[in-house]
């Protein structure tokens, strides 16, 4: 049990995603009086659930990797370890109009679009990424330049370039080498050995179980959770934070932890902090539109199909029910994510039109699927789903402690070169609150 040295402090936590909830929970354990503000009607942020066909379902897919230590510790602390299940995940890759298995190194060694030499280079590079820890030497390189050097032109053009393009669109050529290295590294550390498939974890009833447990602990300890309550500004006096503004009232606070997406935090900074506000500008974020489709029988036996085809707007088909057997017993549950800049036609298109386009794409990749198999769909959107991290990004990371006494900010970009993930955010929060 941590020392409750924050007794008497009035803390306001901004944002009810995993980071905000973990912050509010950790602060109540240290004795602070805590109010958490969430502008939506539900908790969870990018890990929220919404109703579809009579059941709450996560609007985006979440899996757990073997080295997600902070997340695994929190699951244990909430008494949820018995609900954690690990499943080997099958992967395939849709490229040049065909679907190829892409789960084990043997699949890669047999991957027809590449020559044997290119397959070997690709496989050896993945193995090196698994072992490698020091990424600093890659910091000034783009992912594309680095991958071209490591795996050769053909493997880069057949595998990596299309994947970067479907995820990052016009930003594909700007993504840094450390970012892609960490993506390969994190997933491959989820293999028991190089020759085995990656195994990923999930909670039987999804991330919502963890979010609910955290909310219960916060309220049991006297913390307050206010839904449908956006923070609209921060009041500062003499270089200190003194209150959080909401549409109804100003909440006095001597400790404020923002767990909002960075651009939302920036909007709250008043004129006194204009210099700080400007220093945080200039990071681009992609939005996400994601179709969740409930089907009356499984689409495939794959967890993840990567798609590299410009005719299909989705970067993949993630059949979550092949990872979590409780998700849609007898049927299936699949996600089709589309990452885009906010001005992209796919982001601006009415949900029904994008749903139709994604269903067509689904049938192009999986021609045996019938549209009648789809029994319900939900299209969700979020503005800040993925930061664009160009070379040198480590010099642009937002600080955790603002240059204002009592004000702290947490954002997924601070995990760089790691991609955004639940475990990373929990680790950041724990580090911050323990040090207060
Ligand atoms: C498609 C997709 C798949 C993913 N898959 C995985 C995965 O498999 N594994 C994994 O570990 N991670 C995954 N992630 C990442 C993970 O979801 C995020 O890293 C994590 O949920 C971020 O949590 P957060 O609390 O930092 O931010 P958020 O979840 O963004 O929470 C911020 C909260 O702040 C609220 N808010 C915004 N403005 C205001 C305001 N003014 N006042 C009050 N509240 C406000 C928002 O409504 C939101 O609830 C995925 C993300 C996406 C988009």
Coordinates of C-alpha atoms and ligand atoms in Angstrom, one line a residue:
X1 CA 0.0 0.0 0.0
X2 CA 1.4 3.3 -1.0
X3 CA 1.9 6.1 1.6
X4 CA -1.1 8.4 1.6
X5 CA 1.0 11.5 1.4
X6 CA -1.5 13.5 -0.7
X7 CA -4.1 13.8 2.1
X8 CA -5.7 17.3 1.9
X9 CA -4.9 17.8 -1.8
X10 CA -7.7 18.5 -4.1
X11 CA -7.1 16.7 -7.4
X12 CA -9.0 16.9 -10.6
X13 CA -8.3 14.3 -13.3
X14 CA -9.3 15.2 -16.8
X15 CA -10.4 12.3 -19.0
X16 CA -12.0 9.0 -18.2
X17 CA -9.9 6.7 -20.5
X18 CA -7.6 4.1 -19.0
X19 CA -5.0 6.8 -18.1
X20 CA -7.5 9.0 -16.3
X21 CA -9.1 6.2 -14.4
X22 CA -5.7 4.8 -13.3
X23 CA -4.7 8.3 -12.2
X24 CA -7.9 8.8 -10.2
X25 CA -7.5 5.3 -8.6
X26 CA -3.9 5.9 -7.7
X27 CA -4.5 9.3 -6.3
X28 CA -7.4 8.1 -4.1
X29 CA -5.0 5.4 -2.7
X30 CA -2.6 8.2 -1.8
X31 CA -5.3 10.0 0.1
X32 CA -6.1 12.9 -2.3
X33 CA -9.7 14.2 -2.8
X34 CA -10.3 13.3 -6.4
X35 CA -12.9 14.3 -9.0
X36 CA -12.6 12.8 -12.5
X37 CA -14.2 14.7 -15.4
X38 CA -15.2 12.8 -18.6
X39 CA -17.0 14.6 -21.4
X40 CA -18.7 11.5 -22.9
X41 CA -21.6 9.7 -21.3
X42 CA -19.4 6.6 -20.9
X43 CA -16.0 5.9 -19.5
X44 CA -13.2 4.3 -21.4
X45 CA -12.1 6.7 -24.2
X46 CA -10.5 4.7 -27.0
X47 CA -11.2 1.6 -24.9
X48 CA -14.9 2.3 -24.4
X49 CA -17.7 0.0 -25.1
X50 CA -21.0 0.8 -26.7
X51 CA -24.2 -1.3 -27.2
X52 CA -24.5 -3.4 -30.3
X53 CA -27.2 -6.1 -30.7
X54 CA -28.1 -5.9 -27.0
X55 CA -24.6 -6.2 -25.6
X56 CA -21.8 -3.8 -24.7
X57 CA -18.9 -4.2 -27.1
X58 CA -15.6 -2.5 -27.4
X59 CA -15.7 0.0 -30.2
X60 CA -12.0 -0.8 -31.0
X61 CA -10.1 -4.1 -30.7
X62 CA -7.7 -4.5 -27.8
X63 CA -5.2 -7.3 -27.2
X64 CA -2.6 -7.7 -24.5
X65 CA 1.1 -8.6 -25.2
X66 CA 3.2 -10.8 -23.0
X67 CA 5.4 -7.8 -21.9
X68 CA 2.5 -5.5 -21.1
X69 CA 3.7 -5.7 -17.4
X70 CA 1.9 -2.5 -16.1
X71 CA -1.4 -3.7 -17.5
X72 CA -1.0 -7.2 -16.3
X73 CA -0.1 -5.9 -12.8
X74 CA -3.2 -3.7 -12.7
X75 CA -5.4 -6.7 -13.9
X76 CA -4.1 -8.7 -11.0
X77 CA -4.6 -5.8 -8.5
X78 CA -8.2 -5.5 -9.6
X79 CA -8.7 -9.3 -9.0
X80 CA -9.3 -10.0 -12.6
X81 CA -6.5 -12.5 -13.4
X82 CA -8.9 -15.4 -13.7
X83 CA -10.6 -13.6 -16.6
X84 CA -7.4 -13.3 -18.6
X85 CA -6.9 -15.7 -21.4
X86 CA -4.1 -16.2 -23.9
X87 CA -4.6 -17.4 -27.4
X88 CA -2.2 -18.0 -30.3
X89 CA -3.1 -15.5 -33.0
X90 CA -3.2 -16.5 -36.6
X91 CA -2.3 -13.7 -39.1
X92 CA -2.5 -13.4 -42.8
X93 CA -1.7 -10.8 -45.4
X94 CA -3.8 -9.7 -48.4
X95 CA -1.5 -8.4 -51.1
X96 CA -1.5 -8.4 -54.9
X97 CA -5.1 -9.6 -54.8
X98 CA -4.5 -12.7 -52.7
X99 CA -4.5 -13.8 -49.1
X100 CA -1.4 -15.5 -47.7
X101 CA -0.8 -17.0 -44.3
X102 CA 1.6 -14.9 -42.3
X103 CA 1.7 -16.3 -38.8
X104 CA 5.0 -18.1 -38.3
X105 CA 8.5 -17.7 -39.8
X106 CA 7.7 -20.8 -41.9
X107 CA 4.8 -18.9 -43.5
X108 CA 7.3 -16.1 -44.3
X109 CA 9.8 -18.6 -45.8
X110 CA 7.0 -19.8 -48.1
X111 CA 5.6 -16.3 -48.9
X112 CA 5.3 -16.5 -52.8
X113 CA 5.4 -12.8 -53.7
X114 CA 9.1 -12.7 -52.6
X115 CA 12.2 -14.5 -53.7
X116 CA 13.8 -16.9 -51.2
X117 CA 16.6 -14.4 -50.6
X118 CA 14.1 -11.6 -49.9
X119 CA 12.1 -13.9 -47.6
X120 CA 15.2 -14.8 -45.6
X121 CA 16.2 -11.1 -45.3
X122 CA 12.7 -10.2 -44.1
X123 CA 12.7 -13.1 -41.6
X124 CA 16.2 -12.3 -40.2
X125 CA 15.3 -8.6 -39.8
X126 CA 12.2 -9.5 -37.8
X127 CA 14.3 -11.8 -35.6
X128 CA 16.8 -8.9 -35.1
X129 CA 14.0 -6.5 -34.1
X130 CA 12.9 -9.0 -31.5
X131 CA 16.3 -9.0 -29.8
X132 CA 17.2 -5.3 -30.4
X133 CA 16.7 -2.9 -27.5
X134 CA 18.7 0.2 -28.4
X135 CA 16.8 2.3 -31.0
X136 CA 18.6 5.6 -30.6
X137 CA 20.8 5.1 -33.6
X138 CA 17.7 4.9 -35.7
X139 CA 16.2 8.1 -34.6
X140 CA 17.0 10.2 -37.6
X141 CA 15.8 7.6 -40.2
X142 CA 12.4 7.2 -41.7
X143 CA 10.9 3.7 -41.3
X144 CA 10.9 3.4 -45.1
X145 CA 14.6 4.2 -45.5
X146 CA 15.5 1.8 -42.7
X147 CA 13.4 -1.0 -43.9
X148 CA 14.6 -0.7 -47.5
X149 CA 18.2 -0.9 -46.2
X150 CA 17.4 -3.9 -43.9
X151 CA 15.1 -6.1 -46.0
X152 CA 15.8 -4.8 -49.6
X153 CA 13.7 -3.0 -52.1
X154 CA 11.3 -5.8 -53.1
X155 CA 10.3 -6.9 -49.5
X156 CA 10.0 -3.2 -48.6
X157 CA 7.7 -2.5 -51.5
X158 CA 5.6 -5.7 -51.2
X159 CA 5.2 -5.8 -47.4
X160 CA 6.2 -2.7 -45.5
X161 CA 5.4 0.2 -47.8
X162 CA 1.8 -0.8 -48.5
X163 CA 1.3 -1.4 -44.7
X164 CA 2.6 2.0 -43.9
X165 CA 0.5 3.5 -46.6
X166 CA -2.8 1.9 -45.5
X167 CA -2.2 3.0 -41.9
X168 CA -0.6 6.5 -42.4
X169 CA -1.8 7.5 -45.9
X170 CA 0.0 10.7 -47.0
X171 CA 2.2 10.6 -43.9
X172 CA 3.6 7.1 -44.7
X173 CA 7.0 8.3 -45.8
X174 CA 7.4 10.4 -42.7
X175 CA 7.1 7.8 -40.0
X176 CA 10.3 7.2 -38.0
X177 CA 12.3 4.0 -37.9
X178 CA 12.1 3.6 -34.1
X179 CA 8.3 3.6 -34.2
X180 CA 8.1 0.7 -36.7
X181 CA 10.9 -1.1 -34.9
X182 CA 8.9 -1.0 -31.6
X183 CA 5.8 -2.3 -33.3
X184 CA 7.7 -5.3 -34.6
X185 CA 9.5 -5.7 -31.3
X186 CA 6.4 -5.6 -29.0
X187 CA 4.4 -8.1 -31.0
X188 CA 7.3 -10.5 -31.5
X189 CA 8.0 -10.5 -27.8
X190 CA 4.6 -12.1 -27.5
X191 CA 5.9 -15.3 -29.0
X192 CA 7.2 -18.0 -26.7
X193 CA 9.9 -18.7 -29.2
X194 CA 10.7 -17.4 -32.7
X195 CA 9.1 -20.4 -34.3
X196 CA 5.8 -20.2 -32.4
X197 CA 2.8 -17.9 -33.3
X198 CA 2.4 -14.8 -31.3
X199 CA 0.0 -15.3 -28.4
X200 CA -2.1 -12.4 -27.3
X201 CA -4.2 -11.9 -24.2
X202 CA -7.6 -10.5 -23.5
X203 CA -10.1 -10.2 -20.7
X204 CA -13.1 -12.5 -21.1
X205 CA -15.5 -9.6 -21.1
X206 CA -13.0 -7.2 -22.7
X207 CA -11.3 -4.1 -21.4
X208 CA -14.6 -2.9 -20.0
X209 CA -14.1 -5.2 -17.1
X210 CA -11.0 -3.4 -16.0
X211 CA -12.5 0.0 -16.5
X212 CA -15.5 -0.9 -14.4
X213 CA -13.3 -2.3 -11.6
X214 CA -11.2 0.9 -11.6
X215 CA -14.4 3.1 -11.5
X216 CA -15.7 1.0 -8.6
X217 CA -12.5 1.4 -6.6
X218 CA -12.4 5.1 -7.2
X219 CA -16.0 5.6 -5.9
X220 CA -15.5 3.2 -3.0
X221 CA -12.6 5.3 -1.9
X222 CA -14.7 8.5 -2.0
X223 CA -13.6 9.7 -5.4
X224 CA -16.2 11.4 -7.7
X225 CA -16.7 10.5 -11.4
X226 CA -18.6 13.1 -13.4
X227 CA -19.7 11.9 -16.8
X228 CA -21.0 14.3 -19.5
X229 CA -18.8 17.0 -17.9
X230 CA -16.1 18.4 -20.2
X231 CA -13.3 20.5 -18.8
X232 CA -13.5 23.8 -20.7
X233 CA -10.4 25.6 -19.3
X234 CA -7.8 25.8 -16.6
X235 CA -7.5 28.7 -14.2
X236 CA -3.9 29.6 -13.2
X237 CA -2.7 32.1 -10.5
X238 CA 0.9 33.1 -9.8
X239 CA 2.2 30.2 -11.8
X240 CA 0.0 27.6 -10.1
X241 CA -3.1 25.8 -11.2
X242 CA -6.1 26.8 -9.0
X243 CA -9.2 25.5 -10.8
X244 CA -10.7 23.5 -13.6
X245 CA -13.5 25.2 -15.5
X246 CA -16.6 23.2 -16.6
X247 CA -19.8 24.5 -18.2
X248 CA -21.5 24.5 -14.8
X249 CA -18.9 25.6 -12.4
X250 CA -15.2 26.1 -11.6
X251 CA -13.8 23.2 -9.5
X252 CA -11.0 24.4 -7.2
X253 CA -7.9 22.2 -7.5
X254 CA -4.3 22.3 -6.4
X255 CA -3.4 19.2 -8.5
X256 CA -4.6 18.6 -12.0
X257 CA -3.6 15.6 -14.1
X258 CA -4.7 15.8 -17.7
X259 CA -5.2 12.4 -19.4
X260 CA -6.8 14.0 -22.5
X261 CA -5.5 13.6 -26.0
X262 CA -2.8 16.3 -26.4
X263 CA -4.8 18.7 -28.8
X264 CA -7.7 18.7 -26.3
X265 CA -5.4 19.6 -23.4
X266 CA -3.8 22.4 -25.4
X267 CA -7.3 24.0 -25.9
X268 CA -7.6 24.3 -22.1
X269 CA -4.5 26.4 -21.6
X270 CA -5.2 30.1 -20.9
X271 CA -3.3 33.1 -22.2
X272 CA -0.9 33.1 -19.2
X273 CA 0.5 29.8 -20.6
X274 CA 0.6 30.8 -24.3
X275 CA 4.3 30.0 -24.6
X276 CA 3.7 26.5 -23.3
X277 CA 0.7 26.1 -25.5
X278 CA 2.7 27.0 -28.6
X279 CA 5.5 24.5 -27.6
X280 CA 2.9 21.7 -27.7
X281 CA 1.5 22.5 -31.1
X282 CA 2.5 20.9 -34.4
X283 CA 2.1 17.2 -33.7
X284 CA -0.3 15.7 -36.3
X285 CA -2.8 13.0 -35.4
X286 CA -4.8 10.6 -37.5
X287 CA -8.4 10.0 -36.9
X288 CA -10.0 6.6 -37.0
X289 CA -13.3 5.3 -38.4
X290 CA -13.8 1.7 -37.5
X291 CA -16.6 -0.6 -38.5
X292 CA -17.5 -3.3 -36.0
X293 CA -19.5 -6.1 -37.7
X294 CA -21.3 -8.8 -35.8
X295 CA -21.7 -11.9 -38.0
X296 CA -23.8 -15.1 -37.6
X297 CA -20.9 -17.4 -38.4
X298 CA -17.1 -16.9 -38.3
X299 CA -15.6 -15.1 -41.3
X300 CA -12.2 -17.0 -41.0
X301 CA -10.1 -18.7 -38.5
X302 CA -7.6 -15.7 -38.5
X303 CA -7.3 -13.1 -35.8
X304 CA -5.7 -10.5 -38.0
X305 CA -5.7 -10.0 -41.8
X306 CA -3.4 -7.2 -42.9
X307 CA -4.7 -5.5 -46.1
X308 CA -2.4 -3.8 -48.6
X309 CA -4.8 -2.8 -51.4
X310 CA -5.7 0.7 -52.2
X311 CA -9.2 -0.4 -53.3
X312 CA -10.0 -1.3 -49.7
X313 CA -10.0 1.6 -47.3
X314 CA -9.4 -0.6 -44.2
X315 CA -5.9 -1.4 -43.1
X316 CA -7.1 -4.8 -41.8
X317 CA -9.8 -7.2 -40.8
X318 CA -9.5 -8.0 -37.1
X319 CA -11.7 -11.0 -36.2
X320 CA -11.6 -10.4 -32.5
X321 CA -13.8 -13.5 -31.8
X322 CA -10.9 -15.6 -33.0
X323 CA -8.9 -14.2 -30.0
X324 CA -11.7 -13.9 -27.5
X325 CA -13.9 -17.0 -27.7
X326 CA -16.5 -15.2 -25.4
X327 CA -17.0 -12.3 -27.8
X328 CA -19.6 -13.8 -30.1
X329 CA -20.2 -17.5 -29.3
X330 CA -21.4 -19.3 -32.5
X331 CA -20.8 -16.3 -34.6
X332 CA -18.1 -13.7 -35.0
X333 CA -17.1 -10.2 -34.3
X334 CA -14.8 -8.3 -36.7
X335 CA -13.3 -4.8 -36.8
X336 CA -12.3 -2.9 -40.0
X337 CA -10.3 0.1 -39.1
X338 CA -9.6 3.1 -41.4
X339 CA -7.0 5.6 -40.2
X340 CA -7.1 8.9 -42.0
X341 CA -6.3 12.6 -41.6
X342 CA -9.3 14.6 -40.4
X343 CA -9.9 16.1 -43.9
X344 CA -9.9 12.8 -45.7
X345 CA -13.2 12.0 -47.6
X346 CA -13.4 8.6 -45.7
X347 CA -13.4 10.5 -42.3
X348 CA -16.0 13.0 -43.5
X349 CA -18.3 10.5 -45.3
X350 CA -21.7 9.6 -43.7
X351 CA -21.4 6.4 -41.6
X352 CA -23.8 4.5 -43.9
X353 CA -21.7 5.2 -47.0
X354 CA -18.4 4.2 -45.3
X355 CA -20.1 1.1 -43.9
X356 CA -21.1 0.1 -47.5
X357 CA -17.6 0.7 -48.8
X358 CA -16.1 -1.4 -46.1
X359 CA -18.5 -4.2 -46.6
X360 CA -17.5 -4.2 -50.3
X361 CA -13.9 -4.3 -49.3
X362 CA -14.6 -7.2 -46.9
X363 CA -16.0 -9.2 -49.7
X364 CA -13.1 -8.4 -52.0
X365 CA -10.7 -9.8 -49.5
X366 CA -13.0 -12.7 -48.4
X367 CA -15.1 -13.5 -51.5
X368 CA -16.9 -16.4 -49.7
X369 CA -18.4 -14.0 -47.1
X370 CA -22.1 -13.2 -47.8
X371 CA -23.5 -9.8 -46.7
X372 CA -26.4 -11.6 -45.1
X373 CA -23.9 -13.0 -42.6
X374 CA -23.6 -9.5 -41.1
X375 CA -26.3 -9.1 -38.5
X376 CA -25.4 -5.8 -37.0
X377 CA -22.8 -3.0 -37.5
X378 CA -21.5 -0.1 -35.6
X379 CA -19.3 2.6 -37.0
X380 CA -17.2 4.6 -34.5
X381 CA -14.9 7.5 -35.0
X382 CA -12.3 9.3 -32.9
X383 CA -10.2 12.3 -33.8
X384 CA -7.0 11.4 -32.0
X385 CA -6.3 7.7 -32.7
X386 CA -2.7 7.8 -33.8
X387 CA 0.1 10.4 -33.6
X388 CA 2.3 10.9 -36.6
X389 CA 5.9 10.4 -35.4
X390 CA 8.5 11.6 -37.8
X391 CA 12.3 11.1 -37.4
X392 CA 13.6 13.1 -34.4
X393 CA 10.3 12.8 -32.6
X394 CA 12.0 12.0 -29.3
X395 CA 13.1 15.7 -29.1
X396 CA 9.4 16.9 -29.4
X397 CA 7.8 14.9 -26.7
X398 CA 5.5 16.9 -24.4
X399 CA 6.7 17.1 -20.8
X400 CA 4.7 15.3 -18.1
X401 CA 5.1 18.2 -15.7
X402 CA 3.8 21.4 -17.2
X403 CA 5.7 24.6 -16.4
X404 CA 2.8 25.5 -14.0
X405 CA 2.8 24.2 -10.4
X406 CA 0.4 21.4 -9.8
X407 CA -0.3 20.7 -13.5
X408 CA 0.6 17.4 -15.2
X409 CA -0.2 16.0 -18.6
X410 CA -0.2 12.5 -19.9
X411 CA -0.5 11.6 -23.6
X412 CA 0.3 8.5 -25.7
X413 CA 3.0 10.4 -27.6
X414 CA 5.1 10.3 -24.4
X415 CA 5.4 6.5 -24.9
X416 CA 7.5 7.0 -28.0
X417 CA 9.0 5.0 -29.6
X418 CA 6.3 2.7 -28.3
X419 CA 3.0 3.0 -30.1
X420 CA 0.0 4.0 -28.0
X421 CA -1.1 1.2 -25.7
X422 CA -3.0 0.6 -22.5
X423 CA 0.0 -0.8 -20.6
X424 CA 2.2 2.1 -21.5
X425 CA -0.4 4.6 -20.3
X426 CA -0.8 2.7 -17.0
X427 CA 2.9 2.7 -16.5
X428 CA 3.2 6.5 -17.2
X429 CA 0.4 7.2 -14.7
X430 CA 1.9 5.0 -12.0
X431 CA 5.3 6.6 -12.4
X432 CA 3.8 10.0 -12.1
X433 CA 1.6 9.5 -9.1
X434 CA 4.2 7.5 -7.1
X435 CA 6.6 10.5 -7.6
X436 CA 4.2 13.2 -6.3
Ligands
LIG1 C1 -8.2 1.0 -33.2 C2 -7.4 1.0 -31.9 C3 -6.8 -0.2 -31.5 C4 -6.1 -0.3 -30.4 N1 -5.6 -1.5 -30.0 C5 -4.9 -1.6 -28.8 C6 -4.4 -2.8 -28.4 O1 -4.7 -3.8 -29.0 N2 -3.7 -2.8 -27.2 C7 -3.4 -1.7 -26.5 O2 -2.8 -1.8 -25.5 N3 -3.8 -0.5 -26.9 C8 -4.5 -0.4 -28.1 N4 -5.0 0.8 -28.5 C9 -4.5 2.0 -27.8 C10 -5.4 2.3 -26.5 O3 -6.7 2.3 -26.8 C11 -5.0 3.7 -26.0 O4 -3.6 3.8 -25.9 C12 -5.6 4.0 -24.7 O5 -6.9 3.6 -24.7 C13 -5.4 5.5 -24.5 O6 -6.0 5.8 -23.2 P1 -5.9 7.3 -22.6 O7 -6.7 7.3 -21.4 O8 -4.6 7.8 -22.7 O9 -6.7 8.2 -23.7 P2 -8.2 8.1 -24.3 O10 -8.7 6.8 -24.3 O11 -8.2 8.9 -25.6 O12 -9.1 8.9 -23.2 C14 -9.2 10.3 -23.2 C15 -10.5 10.7 -22.6 O13 -10.6 12.1 -22.5 C16 -12.0 12.4 -22.8 N5 -12.0 13.9 -23.1 C17 -11.5 14.5 -24.2 N6 -11.7 15.8 -24.0 C18 -12.2 16.1 -22.8 C19 -12.5 17.2 -22.0 N7 -12.3 18.5 -22.5 N8 -13.0 17.1 -20.8 C20 -13.2 15.8 -20.3 N9 -12.9 14.7 -20.9 C21 -12.4 14.8 -22.2 C22 -12.3 11.6 -23.9 O14 -13.7 11.5 -24.1 C23 -11.7 10.2 -23.5 O15 -12.6 9.5 -22.7 C24 -5.8 0.9 -29.6 C25 -6.3 2.1 -30.1 C26 -7.1 2.2 -31.2 C27 -7.6 3.5 -31.7

